[in-house]
PDB file of C-alpha atoms in Angstrom:
ATOM      1  CA  MET Z   1      45.086 235.310  69.528  1.00  0.00           C
ATOM      2  CA  GLN Z   2      44.582 238.547  67.564  1.00  0.00           C
ATOM      3  CA  ARG Z   3      44.087 236.656  64.311  1.00  0.00           C
ATOM      4  CA  ARG Z   4      41.512 234.431  65.944  1.00  0.00           C
ATOM      5  CA  GLU Z   5      39.616 237.488  67.155  1.00  0.00           C
ATOM      6  CA  ALA Z   6      39.811 238.932  63.635  1.00  0.00           C
ATOM      7  CA  VAL Z   7      38.238 235.766  62.253  1.00  0.00           C
ATOM      8  CA  LEU Z   8      35.444 235.940  64.825  1.00  0.00           C
ATOM      9  CA  ARG Z   9      34.762 239.603  63.918  1.00  0.00           C
ATOM     10  CA  ALA Z  10      34.695 238.699  60.228  1.00  0.00           C
ATOM     11  CA  LEU Z  11      32.219 235.910  60.848  1.00  0.00           C
ATOM     12  CA  LYS Z  12      30.033 238.245  62.869  1.00  0.00           C
ATOM     13  CA  GLY Z  13      30.079 241.138  60.382  1.00  0.00           C
ATOM     14  CA  HIS Z  14      30.086 239.303  57.032  1.00  0.00           C
ATOM     15  CA  PRO Z  15      28.077 236.398  55.593  1.00  0.00           C
ATOM     16  CA  ILE Z  16      31.049 234.108  54.980  1.00  0.00           C
ATOM     17  CA  SER Z  17      31.905 230.647  56.217  1.00  0.00           C
ATOM     18  CA  GLN Z  18      34.379 229.930  58.968  1.00  0.00           C
ATOM     19  CA  ARG Z  19      36.706 228.128  56.559  1.00  0.00           C
ATOM     20  CA  ARG Z  20      36.690 231.102  54.142  1.00  0.00           C
ATOM     21  CA  ALA Z  21      37.400 233.609  56.919  1.00  0.00           C
ATOM     22  CA  CYS Z  22      40.309 231.512  58.200  1.00  0.00           C
ATOM     23  CA  PHE Z  23      41.758 231.267  54.684  1.00  0.00           C
ATOM     24  CA  LEU Z  24      41.567 235.022  54.089  1.00  0.00           C
ATOM     25  CA  ILE Z  25      43.187 235.955  57.416  1.00  0.00           C
ATOM     26  CA  GLY Z  26      45.672 233.059  57.370  1.00  0.00           C
ATOM     27  CA  VAL Z  27      44.603 231.169  60.456  1.00  0.00           C
ATOM     28  CA  ASP Z  28      44.419 227.440  60.971  1.00  0.00           C
ATOM     29  CA  PRO Z  29      40.718 226.557  61.444  1.00  0.00           C
ATOM     30  CA  LYS Z  30      41.663 224.357  64.414  1.00  0.00           C
ATOM     31  CA  THR Z  31      42.613 227.476  66.400  1.00  0.00           C
ATOM     32  CA  VAL Z  32      39.187 228.982  65.821  1.00  0.00           C
ATOM     33  CA  ARG Z  33      36.971 225.996  66.331  1.00  0.00           C
ATOM     34  CA  ARG Z  34      35.916 225.036  69.796  1.00  0.00           C
ATOM     35  CA  ASP Z  35      34.425 221.780  71.013  1.00  0.00           C
ATOM     36  CA  ARG Z  36      30.696 222.077  71.226  1.00  0.00           C
ATOM     37  CA  PRO Z  37      29.116 221.222  74.557  1.00  0.00           C
ATOM     38  CA  PRO Z  38      27.628 217.712  74.534  1.00  0.00           C
ATOM     39  CA  ASP Z  39      24.017 217.503  73.491  1.00  0.00           C
ATOM     40  CA  ASN Z  40      21.341 216.238  75.870  1.00  0.00           C
ATOM     41  CA  PRO Z  41      23.344 216.677  79.109  1.00  0.00           C
ATOM     42  CA  GLU Z  42      20.382 215.661  81.260  1.00  0.00           C
ATOM     43  CA  ILE Z  43      20.051 212.352  79.374  1.00  0.00           C
ATOM     44  CA  ARG Z  44      23.787 211.679  79.686  1.00  0.00           C
ATOM     45  CA  GLU Z  45      23.645 212.315  83.427  1.00  0.00           C
ATOM     46  CA  GLU Z  46      20.675 209.979  83.814  1.00  0.00           C
ATOM     47  CA  MET Z  47      22.494 207.313  81.769  1.00  0.00           C
ATOM     48  CA  HIS Z  48      25.400 207.399  84.210  1.00  0.00           C
ATOM     49  CA  LYS Z  49      23.055 207.062  87.183  1.00  0.00           C
ATOM     50  CA  ILE Z  50      21.464 203.988  85.615  1.00  0.00           C
ATOM     51  CA  ALA Z  51      24.831 202.470  84.645  1.00  0.00           C
ATOM     52  CA  GLU Z  52      26.217 202.907  88.177  1.00  0.00           C
ATOM     53  CA  LYS Z  53      23.426 200.759  89.603  1.00  0.00           C
ATOM     54  CA  ARG Z  54      23.093 198.361  86.649  1.00  0.00           C
ATOM     55  CA  ARG Z  55      26.575 198.076  85.223  1.00  0.00           C
ATOM     56  CA  ARG Z  56      25.766 195.092  82.978  1.00  0.00           C
ATOM     57  CA  PHE Z  57      22.919 196.836  81.136  1.00  0.00           C
ATOM     58  CA  GLY Z  58      23.416 197.489  77.423  1.00  0.00           C
ATOM     59  CA  TYR Z  59      22.157 200.583  75.626  1.00  0.00           C
ATOM     60  CA  ARG Z  60      18.762 199.036  74.805  1.00  0.00           C
ATOM     61  CA  ARG Z  61      17.956 198.295  78.439  1.00  0.00           C
ATOM     62  CA  VAL Z  62      19.277 201.714  79.441  1.00  0.00           C
ATOM     63  CA  GLY Z  63      16.942 203.202  76.814  1.00  0.00           C
ATOM     64  CA  ILE Z  64      13.987 201.386  78.361  1.00  0.00           C
ATOM     65  CA  MET Z  65      14.896 202.738  81.787  1.00  0.00           C
ATOM     66  CA  LEU Z  66      15.110 206.252  80.289  1.00  0.00           C
ATOM     67  CA  GLU Z  67      11.678 205.865  78.678  1.00  0.00           C
ATOM     68  CA  ARG Z  68      10.237 205.027  82.077  1.00  0.00           C
ATOM     69  CA  LYS Z  69      11.497 208.424  83.215  1.00  0.00           C
ATOM     70  CA  GLY Z  70       9.922 210.147  80.217  1.00  0.00           C
ATOM     71  CA  MET Z  71      13.119 210.529  78.140  1.00  0.00           C
ATOM     72  CA  PHE Z  72      12.541 209.280  74.586  1.00  0.00           C
ATOM     73  CA  MET Z  73      14.947 209.186  71.624  1.00  0.00           C
ATOM     74  CA  ASN Z  74      15.613 207.066  68.554  1.00  0.00           C
ATOM     75  CA  GLU Z  75      17.868 204.033  68.800  1.00  0.00           C
ATOM     76  CA  LYS Z  76      20.753 205.444  66.738  1.00  0.00           C
ATOM     77  CA  LYS Z  77      21.041 208.568  68.872  1.00  0.00           C
ATOM     78  CA  LEU Z  78      20.735 206.491  72.042  1.00  0.00           C
ATOM     79  CA  TYR Z  79      23.577 204.218  70.907  1.00  0.00           C
ATOM     80  CA  ARG Z  80      25.766 207.209  69.907  1.00  0.00           C
ATOM     81  CA  ILE Z  81      25.399 208.887  73.305  1.00  0.00           C
ATOM     82  CA  TYR Z  82      25.887 205.554  75.073  1.00  0.00           C
ATOM     83  CA  ARG Z  83      29.209 205.027  73.256  1.00  0.00           C
ATOM     84  CA  GLU Z  84      30.367 208.635  73.745  1.00  0.00           C
ATOM     85  CA  GLU Z  85      29.882 208.313  77.500  1.00  0.00           C
ATOM     86  CA  GLY Z  86      32.034 205.153  77.604  1.00  0.00           C
ATOM     87  CA  LEU Z  87      29.290 202.950  79.014  1.00  0.00           C
ATOM     88  CA  SER Z  88      29.735 200.030  76.627  1.00  0.00           C
ATOM     89  CA  VAL Z  89      29.623 196.681  78.414  1.00  0.00           C
ATOM     90  CA  ARG Z  90      32.641 194.462  77.841  1.00  0.00           C
ATOM     91  CA  ARG Z  91      32.182 190.742  77.557  1.00  0.00           C
ATOM     92  CA  ARG Z  92      33.518 188.988  80.601  1.00  0.00           C
ATOM     93  CA  ARG Z  93      36.273 186.475  80.060  1.00  0.00           C
ATOM     94  CA  GLY Z  94      38.041 184.147  82.462  1.00  0.00           C
ATOM     95  CA  ARG Z  95      36.900 183.415  85.964  1.00  0.00           C
ATOM     96  CA  LYS Z  96      34.254 185.501  87.651  1.00  0.00           C
ATOM     97  CA  ARG Z  97      35.625 188.089  90.050  1.00  0.00           C
ATOM     98  CA  ALA Z  98      33.871 190.076  92.715  1.00  0.00           C
ATOM     99  CA  ARG Z  99      33.844 193.771  91.869  1.00  0.00           C
ATOM    100  CA  GLY Z 100      33.176 195.191  95.311  1.00  0.00           C
ATOM    101  CA  SER Z 101      31.910 198.697  95.971  1.00  0.00           C
ATOM    102  CA  ARG Z 102      31.603 201.459  93.368  1.00  0.00           C
ATOM    103  CA  THR Z 103      31.982 204.277  95.881  1.00  0.00           C
ATOM    104  CA  PRO Z 104      35.334 206.149  95.730  1.00  0.00           C
ATOM    105  CA  MET Z 105      38.031 204.607  97.890  1.00  0.00           C
ATOM    106  CA  PRO Z 106      38.518 206.930 100.905  1.00  0.00           C
ATOM    107  CA  VAL Z 107      41.873 208.531 101.607  1.00  0.00           C
ATOM    108  CA  PRO Z 108      43.059 207.186 105.001  1.00  0.00           C
ATOM    109  CA  LEU Z 109      43.143 210.259 107.244  1.00  0.00           C
ATOM    110  CA  ARG Z 110      42.272 208.591 110.566  1.00  0.00           C
ATOM    111  CA  PRO Z 111      42.487 205.093 112.066  1.00  0.00           C
ATOM    112  CA  ASN Z 112      39.959 202.516 110.875  1.00  0.00           C
ATOM    113  CA  GLN Z 113      39.121 204.513 107.779  1.00  0.00           C
ATOM    114  CA  ARG Z 114      40.796 201.974 105.496  1.00  0.00           C
ATOM    115  CA  TRP Z 115      42.291 198.542 106.084  1.00  0.00           C
ATOM    116  CA  SER Z 116      44.258 196.560 103.530  1.00  0.00           C
ATOM    117  CA  LEU Z 117      44.674 192.787 103.326  1.00  0.00           C
ATOM    118  CA  ASP Z 118      47.073 190.499 101.493  1.00  0.00           C
ATOM    119  CA  PHE Z 119      48.658 187.048 101.630  1.00  0.00           C
ATOM    120  CA  LEU Z 120      52.323 186.059 101.757  1.00  0.00           C
ATOM    121  CA  SER Z 121      53.860 182.599 101.745  1.00  0.00           C
ATOM    122  CA  ASP Z 122      57.006 180.957 103.114  1.00  0.00           C
ATOM    123  CA  THR Z 123      58.266 177.545 104.215  1.00  0.00           C
ATOM    124  CA  PHE Z 124      59.186 175.762 107.439  1.00  0.00           C
ATOM    125  CA  GLY Z 125      60.799 172.431 108.212  1.00  0.00           C
ATOM    126  CA  ALA Z 126      61.380 170.231 105.176  1.00  0.00           C
ATOM    127  CA  CYS Z 127      59.998 172.725 102.650  1.00  0.00           C
ATOM    128  CA  ARG Z 128      56.521 172.676 104.182  1.00  0.00           C
ATOM    129  CA  LYS Z 129      54.678 175.730 102.900  1.00  0.00           C
ATOM    130  CA  PHE Z 130      52.550 178.035 105.010  1.00  0.00           C
ATOM    131  CA  ARG Z 131      50.619 181.228 104.343  1.00  0.00           C
ATOM    132  CA  ILE Z 132      50.491 184.533 106.190  1.00  0.00           C
ATOM    133  CA  LEU Z 133      47.448 186.809 106.234  1.00  0.00           C
ATOM    134  CA  ALA Z 134      48.515 190.413 106.801  1.00  0.00           C
ATOM    135  CA  VAL Z 135      45.992 193.063 107.869  1.00  0.00           C
ATOM    136  CA  ASN Z 136      47.099 196.699 108.046  1.00  0.00           C
ATOM    137  CA  ASP Z 137      45.567 200.046 108.967  1.00  0.00           C
ATOM    138  CA  ASP Z 138      46.572 202.286 106.064  1.00  0.00           C
ATOM    139  CA  CYS Z 139      46.326 205.539 108.028  1.00  0.00           C
ATOM    140  CA  CYS Z 140      48.873 204.873 110.780  1.00  0.00           C
ATOM    141  CA  ARG Z 141      50.641 202.008 108.942  1.00  0.00           C
ATOM    142  CA  GLU Z 142      49.938 199.725 111.903  1.00  0.00           C
ATOM    143  CA  ASN Z 143      49.944 195.991 111.318  1.00  0.00           C
ATOM    144  CA  LEU Z 144      46.783 194.665 112.942  1.00  0.00           C
ATOM    145  CA  ALA Z 145      47.395 190.959 112.381  1.00  0.00           C
ATOM    146  CA  LEU Z 146      49.848 188.425 111.009  1.00  0.00           C
ATOM    147  CA  ILE Z 147      47.959 185.130 110.860  1.00  0.00           C
ATOM    148  CA  ALA Z 148      50.140 182.160 109.890  1.00  0.00           C
ATOM    149  CA  ASP Z 149      48.753 178.739 108.986  1.00  0.00           C
ATOM    150  CA  THR Z 150      49.154 175.998 106.398  1.00  0.00           C
ATOM    151  CA  SER Z 151      45.748 176.838 104.948  1.00  0.00           C
ATOM    152  CA  ILE Z 152      43.599 179.960 105.351  1.00  0.00           C
ATOM    153  CA  SER Z 153      40.131 179.903 103.813  1.00  0.00           C
ATOM    154  CA  GLY Z 154      37.690 182.730 103.223  1.00  0.00           C
ATOM    155  CA  ALA Z 155      35.695 181.648 106.287  1.00  0.00           C
ATOM    156  CA  ARG Z 156      38.896 181.836 108.382  1.00  0.00           C
ATOM    157  CA  VAL Z 157      39.566 185.351 107.058  1.00  0.00           C
ATOM    158  CA  ALA Z 158      36.039 186.382 108.084  1.00  0.00           C
ATOM    159  CA  ARG Z 159      36.568 184.997 111.610  1.00  0.00           C
ATOM    160  CA  GLU Z 160      39.867 186.859 111.966  1.00  0.00           C
ATOM    161  CA  LEU Z 161      38.207 190.081 110.810  1.00  0.00           C
ATOM    162  CA  ASP Z 162      35.494 189.623 113.429  1.00  0.00           C
ATOM    163  CA  ALA Z 163      38.201 189.309 116.094  1.00  0.00           C
ATOM    164  CA  LEU Z 164      39.974 192.456 114.854  1.00  0.00           C
ATOM    165  CA  VAL Z 165      36.719 194.426 114.783  1.00  0.00           C
ATOM    166  CA  ARG Z 166      36.155 193.583 118.444  1.00  0.00           C
ATOM    167  CA  ILE Z 167      39.593 194.998 119.283  1.00  0.00           C
ATOM    168  CA  TYR Z 168      40.025 197.979 116.947  1.00  0.00           C
ATOM    169  CA  GLY Z 169      36.488 198.745 115.846  1.00  0.00           C
ATOM    170  CA  LYS Z 170      34.875 198.409 112.430  1.00  0.00           C
ATOM    171  CA  PRO Z 171      36.757 199.778 109.379  1.00  0.00           C
ATOM    172  CA  ALA Z 172      34.978 202.012 106.898  1.00  0.00           C
ATOM    173  CA  CYS Z 173      36.651 200.323 103.949  1.00  0.00           C
ATOM    174  CA  ILE Z 174      38.796 197.263 103.191  1.00  0.00           C
ATOM    175  CA  VAL Z 175      41.069 196.914 100.158  1.00  0.00           C
ATOM    176  CA  SER Z 176      42.358 193.634  98.747  1.00  0.00           C
ATOM    177  CA  ASP Z 177      43.160 191.836  95.527  1.00  0.00           C
ATOM    178  CA  ASN Z 178      40.850 189.381  93.747  1.00  0.00           C
ATOM    179  CA  GLY Z 179      42.197 186.271  95.454  1.00  0.00           C
ATOM    180  CA  THR Z 180      39.733 183.429  95.910  1.00  0.00           C
ATOM    181  CA  GLU Z 181      39.737 183.859  99.702  1.00  0.00           C
ATOM    182  CA  PHE Z 182      38.737 187.528  99.410  1.00  0.00           C
ATOM    183  CA  THR Z 183      36.059 186.888  96.777  1.00  0.00           C
ATOM    184  CA  SER Z 184      34.511 183.897  98.548  1.00  0.00           C
ATOM    185  CA  LYS Z 185      30.887 183.815  99.657  1.00  0.00           C
ATOM    186  CA  ALA Z 186      32.011 183.991 103.281  1.00  0.00           C
ATOM    187  CA  ILE Z 187      33.765 187.337 102.729  1.00  0.00           C
ATOM    188  CA  LEU Z 188      30.958 188.798 100.599  1.00  0.00           C
ATOM    189  CA  LYS Z 189      28.490 187.826 103.310  1.00  0.00           C
ATOM    190  CA  TRP Z 190      30.708 189.289 106.035  1.00  0.00           C
ATOM    191  CA  ALA Z 191      31.075 192.625 104.224  1.00  0.00           C
ATOM    192  CA  ASN Z 192      27.339 192.825 103.616  1.00  0.00           C
ATOM    193  CA  GLU Z 193      26.346 191.969 107.185  1.00  0.00           C
ATOM    194  CA  ASN Z 194      28.884 194.387 108.701  1.00  0.00           C
ATOM    195  CA  GLY Z 195      28.208 197.215 106.272  1.00  0.00           C
ATOM    196  CA  VAL Z 196      31.880 197.496 105.246  1.00  0.00           C
ATOM    197  CA  GLU Z 197      32.777 198.770 101.775  1.00  0.00           C
ATOM    198  CA  TRP Z 198      35.108 196.252 100.111  1.00  0.00           C
ATOM    199  CA  HIS Z 199      37.271 197.441  97.214  1.00  0.00           C
ATOM    200  CA  TYR Z 200      39.043 195.000  94.890  1.00  0.00           C
ATOM    201  CA  ILE Z 201      42.058 196.268  92.978  1.00  0.00           C
ATOM    202  CA  ASP Z 202      42.292 195.597  89.252  1.00  0.00           C
ATOM    203  CA  PRO Z 203      43.967 192.295  88.312  1.00  0.00           C
ATOM    204  CA  GLY Z 204      47.704 192.770  87.791  1.00  0.00           C
ATOM    205  CA  LYS Z 205      47.711 196.216  89.455  1.00  0.00           C
ATOM    206  CA  PRO Z 206      49.313 195.706  92.917  1.00  0.00           C
ATOM    207  CA  GLN Z 207      50.252 199.408  92.984  1.00  0.00           C
ATOM    208  CA  GLN Z 208      46.582 200.161  93.662  1.00  0.00           C
ATOM    209  CA  ASN Z 209      47.131 198.601  97.096  1.00  0.00           C
ATOM    210  CA  GLY Z 210      50.521 200.169  97.659  1.00  0.00           C
ATOM    211  CA  TYR Z 211      50.417 200.363 101.466  1.00  0.00           C
ATOM    212  CA  ILE Z 212      50.166 196.617 101.976  1.00  0.00           C
ATOM    213  CA  GLU Z 213      52.673 195.938  99.172  1.00  0.00           C
ATOM    214  CA  SER Z 214      55.205 198.176 100.909  1.00  0.00           C
ATOM    215  CA  PHE Z 215      54.552 196.357 104.177  1.00  0.00           C
ATOM    216  CA  ASN Z 216      54.990 192.984 102.443  1.00  0.00           C
ATOM    217  CA  GLY Z 217      58.382 194.102 101.181  1.00  0.00           C
ATOM    218  CA  SER Z 218      59.486 195.084 104.695  1.00  0.00           C
ATOM    219  CA  LEU Z 219      58.182 191.852 106.205  1.00  0.00           C
ATOM    220  CA  ARG Z 220      59.955 189.698 103.646  1.00  0.00           C
ATOM    221  CA  ASP Z 221      63.205 191.698 103.745  1.00  0.00           C
ATOM    222  CA  GLU Z 222      63.467 192.076 107.531  1.00  0.00           C
ATOM    223  CA  CYS Z 223      61.915 188.825 108.741  1.00  0.00           C
ATOM    224  CA  LEU Z 224      61.082 186.093 106.238  1.00  0.00           C
ATOM    225  CA  ASN Z 225      64.407 186.295 104.384  1.00  0.00           C
ATOM    226  CA  GLU Z 226      66.354 186.615 107.642  1.00  0.00           C
ATOM    227  CA  GLU Z 227      64.835 183.732 109.594  1.00  0.00           C
ATOM    228  CA  ILE Z 228      64.723 179.950 109.202  1.00  0.00           C
ATOM    229  CA  PHE Z 229      61.528 178.477 110.602  1.00  0.00           C
ATOM    230  CA  ASP Z 230      61.695 175.035 112.198  1.00  0.00           C
ATOM    231  CA  SER Z 231      57.950 174.625 112.581  1.00  0.00           C
ATOM    232  CA  LEU Z 232      54.673 176.498 112.218  1.00  0.00           C
ATOM    233  CA  ALA Z 233      54.771 177.374 115.925  1.00  0.00           C
ATOM    234  CA  ASP Z 234      58.300 178.751 115.483  1.00  0.00           C
ATOM    235  CA  ALA Z 235      57.144 180.845 112.517  1.00  0.00           C
ATOM    236  CA  ARG Z 236      54.215 182.233 114.514  1.00  0.00           C
ATOM    237  CA  ARG Z 237      56.494 183.155 117.420  1.00  0.00           C
ATOM    238  CA  LYS Z 238      59.014 184.971 115.237  1.00  0.00           C
ATOM    239  CA  LEU Z 239      56.278 186.751 113.283  1.00  0.00           C
ATOM    240  CA  ALA Z 240      54.705 187.938 116.554  1.00  0.00           C
ATOM    241  CA  LEU Z 241      58.047 189.294 117.784  1.00  0.00           C
ATOM    242  CA  TRP Z 242      58.702 191.060 114.489  1.00  0.00           C
ATOM    243  CA  ARG Z 243      55.178 192.496 114.469  1.00  0.00           C
ATOM    244  CA  TYR Z 244      55.659 193.948 117.947  1.00  0.00           C
ATOM    245  CA  ASP Z 245      58.923 195.548 116.867  1.00  0.00           C
ATOM    246  CA  TYR Z 246      57.321 196.876 113.661  1.00  0.00           C
ATOM    247  CA  ASN Z 247      54.433 198.534 115.510  1.00  0.00           C
ATOM    248  CA  ASN Z 248      56.207 199.753 118.661  1.00  0.00           C
ATOM    249  CA  VAL Z 249      59.924 200.225 117.935  1.00  0.00           C
ATOM    250  CA  ARG Z 250      60.684 200.525 114.233  1.00  0.00           C
ATOM    251  CA  PRO Z 251      60.583 204.179 113.014  1.00  0.00           C
ATOM    252  CA  HIS Z 252      58.561 204.891 109.867  1.00  0.00           C
ATOM    253  CA  SER Z 253      59.701 207.683 107.566  1.00  0.00           C
ATOM    254  CA  SER Z 254      56.149 208.140 106.238  1.00  0.00           C
ATOM    255  CA  LEU Z 255      55.028 208.907 109.816  1.00  0.00           C
ATOM    256  CA  GLY Z 256      57.790 211.413 110.561  1.00  0.00           C
ATOM    257  CA  ASN Z 257      59.916 208.631 112.087  1.00  0.00           C
ATOM    258  CA  LYS Z 258      57.200 207.786 114.612  1.00  0.00           C
ATOM    259  CA  THR Z 259      56.055 204.247 115.278  1.00  0.00           C
ATOM    260  CA  PRO Z 260      52.559 203.158 114.135  1.00  0.00           C
ATOM    261  CA  VAL Z 261      51.337 202.932 117.743  1.00  0.00           C
ATOM    262  CA  GLU Z 262      52.571 206.472 118.439  1.00  0.00           C
ATOM    263  CA  ALA Z 263      50.868 207.701 115.261  1.00  0.00           C
ATOM    264  CA  ARG Z 264      47.567 206.047 116.224  1.00  0.00           C
ATOM    265  CA  ARG Z 265      47.714 207.502 119.724  1.00  0.00           C
ATOM    266  CA  ALA Z 266      48.442 210.994 118.388  1.00  0.00           C
ATOM    267  CA  LEU Z 267      45.559 210.825 115.904  1.00  0.00           C
ATOM    268  CA  GLU Z 268      43.112 209.571 118.528  1.00  0.00           C
ATOM    269  CA  GLN Z 269      44.132 212.287 120.980  1.00  0.00           C
ATOM    270  CA  SER Z 270      43.899 215.007 118.303  1.00  0.00           C
ATOM    271  CA  GLU Z 271      40.311 213.928 117.606  1.00  0.00           C
ATOM    272  CA  GLY Z 272      39.476 214.212 121.291  1.00  0.00           C
ATOM    273  CA  SER Z 273      38.648 210.540 121.632  1.00  0.00           C
ATOM    274  CA  THR Z 274      39.855 208.208 124.303  1.00  0.00           C
ATOM    275  CA  PRO Z 275      42.629 206.026 122.904  1.00  0.00           C
ATOM    276  CA  GLY Z 276      41.576 202.428 122.417  1.00  0.00           C
ATOM    277  CA  ALA Z 277      43.209 199.456 124.003  1.00  0.00           C
ATOM    278  CA  LEU Z 278      46.560 200.032 122.338  1.00  0.00           C
ATOM    279  CA  ALA Z 279      48.224 197.284 124.359  1.00  0.00           C
ATOM    280  CA  GLN Z 280      45.573 194.728 123.508  1.00  0.00           C
ATOM    281  CA  PRO Z 281      46.534 194.041 119.885  1.00  0.00           C
ATOM    282  CA  GLU Z 282      49.855 192.567 120.892  1.00  0.00           C
ATOM    283  CA  THR Z 283      48.206 190.385 123.553  1.00  0.00           C
ATOM    284  CA  TYR Z 284      45.635 189.268 121.025  1.00  0.00           C
ATOM    285  CA  GLN Z 285      48.246 188.121 118.553  1.00  0.00           C
ATOM    286  CA  TYR Z 286      50.169 186.121 121.104  1.00  0.00           C
ATOM    287  CA  GLN Z 287      47.037 184.496 122.458  1.00  0.00           C
ATOM    288  CA  THR Z 288      45.607 183.577 119.067  1.00  0.00           C
ATOM    289  CA  GLN Z 289      48.888 181.985 118.084  1.00  0.00           C
ATOM    290  CA  GLY Z 290      49.042 180.030 121.351  1.00  0.00           C
ATOM    291  CA  LEU Z 291      51.923 182.095 122.783  1.00  0.00           C
ATOM    292  CA  SER Z 292      52.450 184.189 125.878  1.00  0.00           C
ATOM    293  CA  LEU Z 293      54.145 187.532 126.334  1.00  0.00           C
TER     294      LEU Z 293
END
């Protein structure tokens, strides 16, 4: 530190270069040099604003948008700043995937702030496959729905979400993978009409949706791998029973060993709001699956 200060004093008091001063005092020039602040910060900020709204624009189109705002520069400098800011557009390969919202994914601090969705699969009878749509509230870890059927389309997912919204209220954000059901026109239309931010995790990155992945592990370990399903109706009945136990009986270490229903009730009471129909979700699941409590 003292040698660096000596170099700075030498540069200030004598007409010598930085390299010469470092050599005379015996200091590595890297310890003296400092990164210069980026040039044209206002242009860089405006570039990011344009790229957020028009993420497929290259540097030439971005330059045209800047010129409309009165910011002119030559093409080489424009391209250099564009690359330094990491705004280069990558060529898309493979199937087209919905990208969802660009707004930051909210941290789930209260119910209905963030839901997560995913699919599981299992078999019944003579190796007949069926799928399970799981919908969870990430804040209180409550499972909102376990929909089992031989086929679940994007339109069916949208209808189930409408039913859940009527019971629990509208979520601020929904997280899912890039499965074809979640990227279908029916889901994109539903999210747009309901004003719900939909976030898609990166392909091959299930850890970005860790809450639902943890739930999937519990469901498979405690129910799917423990039960033999004779029919689709039998699978629905056993899933409904397990879901009730998961939400109302099973302690969760992440909730201080409370149940999800207890956690939801505590959060709603702490916010001074009247608790919702906490008994209705269970009734809903039994009724939609053609069962009775």
